[in-house]
Amino acid sequence: MTRPPLPSDTPILAADDPSALDEAVRILKAGGCVALPTETVYGLACDATNSEAVAGVYEAKGRPSFNPLICHVDDLERARTLIDLGETGETLAKAFWPGPLTLVSHKRAPSPVSDLAAAGLDSLAVRLPRSKALQTLVARLSAPLAAPSANASGTISPTTAQHVKDSLNGRIHLILDSGPCPVGVESTILSLLDPSGPVILRPGGAAREALEPVCGPIAQSQSTNQSAPTAPGQLTSHYAPNAQVRLDATQPKAGESYLGFGAQPRRDDIVFFNLSEKGDLVEAASNLFTALRWLDSVSDRIAVAPIPETGLGEAINDRLRRAAAER
Ligand code: AMP
Ligand code: MG
């Protein structure tokens, strides 16, 4: 699948204009990305079930690593198809959705969501925002939308369409505008993974004082800065292969499977997966987690071709270095 070409000047259209929504649906179905308003900040949305679209979002933002993305839904029923909310999650969702609360829980299997959007984790972050435009797009795609904030990585989150344009013009397909975001800070991220009770991973638009009467005492995560879960083990269920991983391998050794990149002769004598024969880092990123999972399931040792440290290569190499780290 080839994503739609990027415009040199990204258009801003009114989010309540039906023809703008038609255009957004067309772009999202084709694997492109659309910035849109939510009550918290503007998000950069793509079809969460399409790995290449998700890779396009990481690329547009210039994210230095694949941080898991929040998946946005249009109703509670769709959230239930993605994660196991449990009793606490159901209660919280009924009390706070639509609203600035993101719930992290165990992913349902099989999951329609791309492994890349979940950064290879077995958990998933899900939110039902107030934005009518976003709800409409999810319903019309019949798929959740993965959406991080619509700004270049490392810069301040955007709360107007013009902020988005200033940061990402020419890097994304479309911006939907509905004026300034009423909440203006990101959602509160609450993990339901710990059996002893909910844990705040990121403070945000839903205050602890509002949450606790509904769900009981909430623990604070050891590391409050989940916007950069960079330390290995910071996310407890961080995906690591069982196989040993050897990086920068121009050739596999005997007994190794091979994760290739770029123009490389096909090898039928070994287990071989090429991330992108074209040497396209967006395509490679979209294949990375699927490839690692597959090679891990069929081999004990994985050799990995050198991957350029440019564009999405930085994020790919970050994840590969983690996969190769001593455990
Ligand atoms: P943003 O990129 O600003 O939308 O932030 C998304 C946040 O959600 C990041 O801080 C991620 O670390 C967090 N997140 C998404 N999925 C998960 C997950 N499965 N477990 C923990 N944190 C998550
Ligand atoms: Mg952000």
Short mmCIF file of C-alpha atoms and ligand atoms in Angstrom, two decimals:
data_model
loop_
_atom_site.label_atom_id
_atom_site.label_comp_id
_atom_site.label_asym_id
_atom_site.label_seq_id
_atom_site.Cartn_x
_atom_site.Cartn_y
_atom_site.Cartn_z
CA MET A 1 0.00 0.00 0.00
CA THR A 2 1.33 3.45 -0.87
CA ARG A 3 0.34 6.33 1.33
CA PRO A 4 -1.10 9.44 -0.35
CA PRO A 5 1.51 12.04 -1.38
CA LEU A 6 2.07 14.88 1.09
CA PRO A 7 0.87 18.35 0.10
CA SER A 8 3.56 21.06 0.13
CA ASP A 9 1.10 23.27 2.00
CA THR A 10 -1.16 21.33 4.39
CA PRO A 11 -4.76 22.60 4.15
CA ILE A 12 -6.75 23.65 7.22
CA LEU A 13 -10.48 22.88 6.90
CA ALA A 14 -13.35 23.43 9.32
CA ALA A 15 -13.98 20.30 11.39
CA ASP A 16 -17.76 20.74 11.17
CA ASP A 17 -17.77 20.95 7.35
CA PRO A 18 -19.16 17.65 5.97
CA SER A 19 -16.95 17.81 2.86
CA ALA A 20 -13.86 18.26 5.08
CA LEU A 21 -14.85 15.11 6.96
CA ASP A 22 -15.29 13.26 3.63
CA GLU A 23 -11.77 14.33 2.68
CA ALA A 24 -10.43 13.20 6.07
CA VAL A 25 -12.09 9.78 5.66
CA ARG A 26 -10.56 9.42 2.19
CA ILE A 27 -7.06 10.27 3.49
CA LEU A 28 -7.33 8.02 6.56
CA LYS A 29 -8.57 5.05 4.52
CA ALA A 30 -5.61 5.52 2.18
CA GLY A 31 -3.17 5.36 5.12
CA GLY A 32 -2.54 9.09 5.50
CA CYS A 33 -2.63 11.23 8.64
CA VAL A 34 -5.00 14.01 9.68
CA ALA A 35 -4.57 16.45 12.55
CA LEU A 36 -7.78 17.04 14.44
CA PRO A 37 -9.05 18.76 17.56
CA THR A 38 -9.86 16.97 20.79
CA GLU A 39 -10.78 18.56 24.11
CA THR A 40 -7.18 18.07 25.33
CA VAL A 41 -4.82 19.01 22.48
CA TYR A 42 -4.78 18.56 18.69
CA GLY A 43 -3.99 14.97 17.78
CA LEU A 44 -2.33 13.56 14.67
CA ALA A 45 -4.67 10.72 13.75
CA CYS A 46 -4.24 7.69 11.55
CA ASP A 47 -5.93 4.32 11.14
CA ALA A 48 -4.60 2.37 14.15
CA THR A 49 -5.00 -0.93 12.30
CA ASN A 50 -2.67 0.12 9.47
CA SER A 51 1.03 -0.20 10.39
CA GLU A 52 2.24 1.87 7.49
CA ALA A 53 -0.12 4.70 8.40
CA VAL A 54 1.15 4.50 11.99
CA ALA A 55 4.77 4.61 10.79
CA GLY A 56 3.82 7.72 8.80
CA VAL A 57 2.70 9.41 12.02
CA TYR A 58 5.99 8.60 13.80
CA GLU A 59 7.83 9.96 10.79
CA ALA A 60 5.78 13.16 10.56
CA LYS A 61 6.48 13.86 14.24
CA GLY A 62 10.13 12.83 14.01
CA ARG A 63 9.72 10.67 17.11
CA PRO A 64 13.14 9.38 18.19
CA SER A 65 11.60 6.11 19.34
CA PHE A 66 8.33 4.25 19.02
CA ASN A 67 6.35 5.39 22.02
CA PRO A 68 3.07 3.52 22.21
CA LEU A 69 0.17 5.62 20.90
CA ILE A 70 -3.26 6.16 22.42
CA CYS A 71 -6.09 4.59 20.40
CA HIS A 72 -9.22 6.71 20.19
CA VAL A 73 -12.70 5.25 19.93
CA ASP A 74 -16.23 6.50 19.29
CA ASP A 75 -18.04 4.60 22.03
CA LEU A 76 -17.58 2.32 25.01
CA GLU A 77 -18.55 -0.73 22.97
CA ARG A 78 -15.59 -0.27 20.62
CA ALA A 79 -13.26 0.24 23.61
CA ARG A 80 -14.41 -3.14 24.96
CA THR A 81 -13.36 -4.80 21.70
CA LEU A 82 -9.80 -3.45 22.15
CA ILE A 83 -9.01 -3.88 25.85
CA ASP A 84 -10.22 -5.74 28.88
CA LEU A 85 -11.59 -2.86 30.96
CA GLY A 86 -12.50 -4.92 34.01
CA GLU A 87 -14.84 -3.63 36.68
CA THR A 88 -12.74 -0.56 37.52
CA GLY A 89 -12.28 0.36 33.87
CA GLU A 90 -16.00 0.05 33.17
CA THR A 91 -16.85 2.26 36.14
CA LEU A 92 -14.26 4.88 35.16
CA ALA A 93 -15.27 4.85 31.50
CA LYS A 94 -18.94 5.32 32.38
CA ALA A 95 -18.09 8.22 34.69
CA PHE A 96 -15.47 10.06 32.59
CA TRP A 97 -16.04 9.25 28.92
CA PRO A 98 -16.18 11.05 26.65
CA GLY A 99 -13.40 13.04 28.33
CA PRO A 100 -9.70 13.56 29.05
CA LEU A 101 -9.04 10.13 30.62
CA THR A 102 -6.99 7.40 28.92
CA LEU A 103 -7.20 3.85 30.24
CA VAL A 104 -4.35 1.35 29.79
CA SER A 105 -5.25 -2.30 30.04
CA HIS A 106 -4.60 -5.76 28.56
CA LYS A 107 -5.10 -5.90 24.84
CA ARG A 108 -7.74 -8.26 23.53
CA ALA A 109 -6.29 -11.01 21.33
CA PRO A 110 -6.28 -11.12 18.42
CA SER A 111 -6.05 -7.33 18.30
CA PRO A 112 -7.02 -5.32 15.23
CA VAL A 113 -4.53 -2.65 16.34
CA SER A 114 -1.13 -2.55 14.64
CA ASP A 115 1.75 -3.81 16.77
CA LEU A 116 3.58 -0.62 15.91
CA ALA A 117 0.83 1.57 17.41
CA ALA A 118 1.12 -0.44 20.64
CA ALA A 119 4.95 -0.42 20.32
CA GLY A 120 4.90 -4.20 20.60
CA LEU A 121 3.29 -4.15 24.08
CA ASP A 122 0.54 -6.49 25.24
CA SER A 123 -1.25 -3.53 26.75
CA LEU A 124 -3.09 -0.75 24.98
CA ALA A 125 -4.05 2.82 25.86
CA VAL A 126 -7.62 3.73 24.87
CA ARG A 127 -9.64 6.93 25.11
CA LEU A 128 -13.05 8.18 24.09
CA PRO A 129 -12.65 11.93 23.49
CA ARG A 130 -15.44 14.50 23.32
CA SER A 131 -14.53 15.57 19.77
CA LYS A 132 -17.48 14.96 17.46
CA ALA A 133 -15.20 15.08 14.40
CA LEU A 134 -13.01 12.33 15.84
CA GLN A 135 -15.99 10.20 16.87
CA THR A 136 -17.48 10.55 13.40
CA LEU A 137 -14.22 9.57 11.71
CA VAL A 138 -13.79 6.47 13.90
CA ALA A 139 -17.37 5.42 13.14
CA ARG A 140 -16.97 5.97 9.41
CA LEU A 141 -13.65 4.09 9.29
CA SER A 142 -15.01 1.48 11.64
CA ALA A 143 -11.51 1.43 13.14
CA PRO A 144 -9.83 3.10 16.11
CA LEU A 145 -7.64 6.12 15.38
CA ALA A 146 -4.13 6.18 16.86
CA ALA A 147 -3.24 9.75 17.67
CA PRO A 148 -0.32 11.31 19.52
CA SER A 149 -0.20 15.09 19.87
CA ALA A 150 0.05 16.84 16.50
CA ASN A 151 3.43 18.47 16.97
CA ALA A 152 7.03 17.73 16.09
CA SER A 153 8.58 15.47 18.73
CA GLY A 154 10.06 17.35 21.66
CA THR A 155 8.03 20.52 21.11
CA ILE A 156 5.01 21.82 23.00
CA SER A 157 1.63 20.22 22.33
CA PRO A 158 -0.63 22.18 19.95
CA THR A 159 -3.93 23.63 21.13
CA THR A 160 -4.90 25.43 17.90
CA ALA A 161 -4.93 24.41 14.24
CA GLN A 162 -2.33 27.12 13.55
CA HIS A 163 0.05 25.56 16.13
CA VAL A 164 -0.24 22.32 14.18
CA LYS A 165 0.43 24.07 10.91
CA ASP A 166 3.45 25.91 12.35
CA SER A 167 4.94 22.61 13.50
CA LEU A 168 3.97 20.08 10.81
CA ASN A 169 3.13 21.97 7.60
CA GLY A 170 3.92 19.80 4.58
CA ARG A 171 4.51 16.72 6.78
CA ILE A 172 0.85 15.74 7.20
CA HIS A 173 -2.11 15.49 4.85
CA LEU A 174 -4.81 17.64 6.43
CA ILE A 175 -5.66 19.72 9.51
CA LEU A 176 -9.23 19.92 10.83
CA ASP A 177 -9.94 23.07 12.80
CA SER A 178 -12.51 23.64 15.53
CA GLY A 179 -10.79 26.44 17.40
CA PRO A 180 -8.76 26.27 20.61
CA CYS A 181 -8.87 23.06 22.70
CA PRO A 182 -10.94 23.61 25.85
CA VAL A 183 -8.80 21.46 28.18
CA GLY A 184 -5.41 22.31 26.71
CA VAL A 185 -3.34 19.67 28.49
CA GLU A 186 -3.04 16.02 27.53
CA SER A 187 -5.30 13.34 28.98
CA THR A 188 -4.64 11.67 32.30
CA ILE A 189 -3.26 8.19 31.61
CA LEU A 190 -4.40 5.61 34.14
CA SER A 191 -3.06 2.07 34.06
CA LEU A 192 -5.37 -0.78 35.09
CA LEU A 193 -2.62 -3.38 34.73
CA ASP A 194 -1.64 -3.56 38.40
CA PRO A 195 -4.02 -5.89 40.29
CA SER A 196 -3.56 -3.83 43.46
CA GLY A 197 -5.26 -0.80 41.87
CA PRO A 198 -5.11 1.95 39.25
CA VAL A 199 -1.84 3.79 38.71
CA ILE A 200 -1.42 7.25 37.18
CA LEU A 201 1.15 7.07 34.38
CA ARG A 202 0.70 10.68 33.35
CA PRO A 203 -1.23 13.39 35.15
CA GLY A 204 -3.53 15.30 32.78
CA GLY A 205 -6.98 16.68 32.09
CA ALA A 206 -8.82 14.42 34.57
CA ALA A 207 -7.76 15.33 38.11
CA ARG A 208 -6.94 12.73 40.74
CA GLU A 209 -9.45 14.43 43.04
CA ALA A 210 -12.18 13.71 40.49
CA LEU A 211 -11.04 10.14 39.78
CA GLU A 212 -10.48 8.81 43.31
CA PRO A 213 -14.10 9.10 44.51
CA VAL A 214 -15.02 6.86 41.56
CA CYS A 215 -12.22 4.28 41.60
CA GLY A 216 -10.64 4.50 45.05
CA PRO A 217 -7.04 5.46 45.90
CA ILE A 218 -4.70 5.81 42.91
CA ALA A 219 -0.98 5.12 43.10
CA GLN A 220 1.53 7.37 41.34
CA SER A 221 3.79 5.64 38.85
CA GLN A 222 7.47 5.45 39.91
CA SER A 223 8.28 7.26 36.73
CA THR A 224 5.78 10.01 36.07
CA ASN A 225 7.31 10.93 32.74
CA GLN A 226 5.68 8.34 30.53
CA SER A 227 5.93 10.73 27.60
CA ALA A 228 9.43 9.29 27.31
CA PRO A 229 9.38 5.65 28.45
CA THR A 230 12.99 5.24 27.44
CA ALA A 231 14.54 3.30 30.33
CA PRO A 232 14.28 -0.43 29.65
CA GLY A 233 11.80 -1.96 32.03
CA GLN A 234 10.03 1.34 32.60
CA LEU A 235 7.06 -0.24 30.92
CA THR A 236 6.87 -3.53 32.76
CA SER A 237 5.44 -5.46 29.84
CA HIS A 238 8.00 -4.03 27.41
CA TYR A 239 8.34 -6.32 24.45
CA ALA A 240 11.63 -8.20 24.35
CA PRO A 241 12.23 -11.22 22.16
CA ASN A 242 13.37 -14.50 23.69
CA ALA A 243 15.90 -14.91 20.91
CA GLN A 244 19.37 -13.37 21.12
CA VAL A 245 19.67 -10.38 18.83
CA ARG A 246 22.92 -9.40 17.06
CA LEU A 247 22.95 -5.95 15.46
CA ASP A 248 24.81 -4.51 12.44
CA ALA A 249 25.19 -7.94 10.87
CA THR A 250 25.99 -7.68 7.18
CA GLN A 251 25.66 -11.49 6.97
CA PRO A 252 23.90 -14.07 9.17
CA LYS A 253 26.14 -16.70 10.79
CA ALA A 254 25.26 -20.39 10.81
CA GLY A 255 22.12 -20.97 12.89
CA GLU A 256 20.97 -17.37 12.85
CA SER A 257 17.81 -16.04 11.24
CA TYR A 258 18.20 -12.73 9.44
CA LEU A 259 16.32 -9.45 9.60
CA GLY A 260 17.34 -7.70 6.40
CA PHE A 261 16.98 -4.16 5.09
CA GLY A 262 17.32 -2.80 1.58
CA ALA A 263 18.34 -4.54 -1.63
CA GLN A 264 19.60 -7.92 -0.51
CA PRO A 265 19.68 -11.18 -2.38
CA ARG A 266 16.85 -13.50 -1.33
CA ARG A 267 18.08 -16.35 0.86
CA ASP A 268 16.04 -19.52 0.86
CA ASP A 269 18.56 -21.47 2.97
CA ILE A 270 17.86 -19.39 6.11
CA VAL A 271 14.89 -17.84 7.91
CA PHE A 272 14.84 -14.40 6.36
CA PHE A 273 12.63 -11.31 6.68
CA ASN A 274 13.39 -8.14 4.77
CA LEU A 275 12.02 -5.03 6.52
CA SER A 276 11.99 -3.13 3.22
CA GLU A 277 13.54 -4.26 -0.03
CA LYS A 278 13.23 -0.67 -1.30
CA GLY A 279 15.21 0.56 1.70
CA ASP A 280 12.19 2.64 2.76
CA LEU A 281 12.41 3.38 6.50
CA VAL A 282 8.65 4.03 6.81
CA GLU A 283 7.89 0.63 5.36
CA ALA A 284 10.60 -0.89 7.55
CA ALA A 285 9.13 0.67 10.69
CA SER A 286 5.70 -0.65 9.80
CA ASN A 287 7.10 -4.17 9.54
CA LEU A 288 9.45 -4.12 12.53
CA PHE A 289 7.37 -5.59 15.36
CA THR A 290 5.68 -8.16 13.15
CA ALA A 291 9.08 -9.25 11.84
CA LEU A 292 10.64 -9.49 15.31
CA ARG A 293 7.72 -11.51 16.65
CA TRP A 294 7.85 -13.89 13.74
CA LEU A 295 11.65 -14.40 13.78
CA ASP A 296 11.48 -14.86 17.56
CA SER A 297 8.86 -17.59 17.15
CA VAL A 298 10.95 -19.58 14.68
CA SER A 299 14.57 -19.01 15.76
CA ASP A 300 16.81 -18.64 18.84
CA ARG A 301 19.25 -16.16 17.35
CA ILE A 302 18.42 -13.21 15.12
CA ALA A 303 21.01 -11.28 13.15
CA VAL A 304 19.94 -7.80 12.07
CA ALA A 305 21.20 -5.87 9.05
CA PRO A 306 22.62 -2.37 9.57
CA ILE A 307 19.83 0.22 9.43
CA PRO A 308 20.58 3.88 8.67
CA GLU A 309 20.27 6.19 11.68
CA THR A 310 18.24 8.77 9.72
CA GLY A 311 14.49 9.51 9.74
CA LEU A 312 12.56 6.60 11.26
CA GLY A 313 15.85 4.66 11.34
CA GLU A 314 16.60 6.29 14.69
CA ALA A 315 13.40 4.86 16.18
CA ILE A 316 13.93 1.47 14.56
CA ASN A 317 17.50 1.28 15.90
CA ASP A 318 16.33 2.39 19.36
CA ARG A 319 13.90 -0.54 19.51
CA LEU A 320 16.44 -2.97 18.06
CA ARG A 321 19.10 -1.92 20.60
CA ARG A 322 16.58 -2.60 23.38
CA ALA A 323 15.77 -5.97 21.87
CA ALA A 324 19.52 -6.75 21.77
CA ALA A 325 20.32 -5.46 25.29
CA GLU A 326 21.57 -7.85 28.01
CA ARG A 327 18.73 -9.20 30.10
P1 AMP B 1 1.13 11.42 23.38
O1 AMP B 1 2.18 10.97 22.45
O2 AMP B 1 1.37 12.80 23.89
O3 AMP B 1 -0.24 11.19 22.86
O4 AMP B 1 1.27 10.49 24.65
C1 AMP B 1 0.90 9.16 24.61
C2 AMP B 1 1.28 8.58 25.92
O5 AMP B 1 0.58 7.37 26.15
C3 AMP B 1 2.75 8.28 26.01
O6 AMP B 1 3.26 8.88 27.15
C4 AMP B 1 2.79 6.78 26.12
O7 AMP B 1 3.87 6.35 26.87
C5 AMP B 1 1.46 6.46 26.76
N1 AMP B 1 1.01 5.10 26.45
C6 AMP B 1 0.41 4.69 25.34
N2 AMP B 1 0.18 3.35 25.37
C7 AMP B 1 0.64 2.92 26.56
C8 AMP B 1 0.71 1.65 27.19
N3 AMP B 1 0.26 0.55 26.60
N4 AMP B 1 1.25 1.59 28.41
C9 AMP B 1 1.71 2.71 29.02
N5 AMP B 1 1.70 3.94 28.47
C10 AMP B 1 1.17 4.05 27.26
MG MG B 2 3.02 14.57 22.82
#
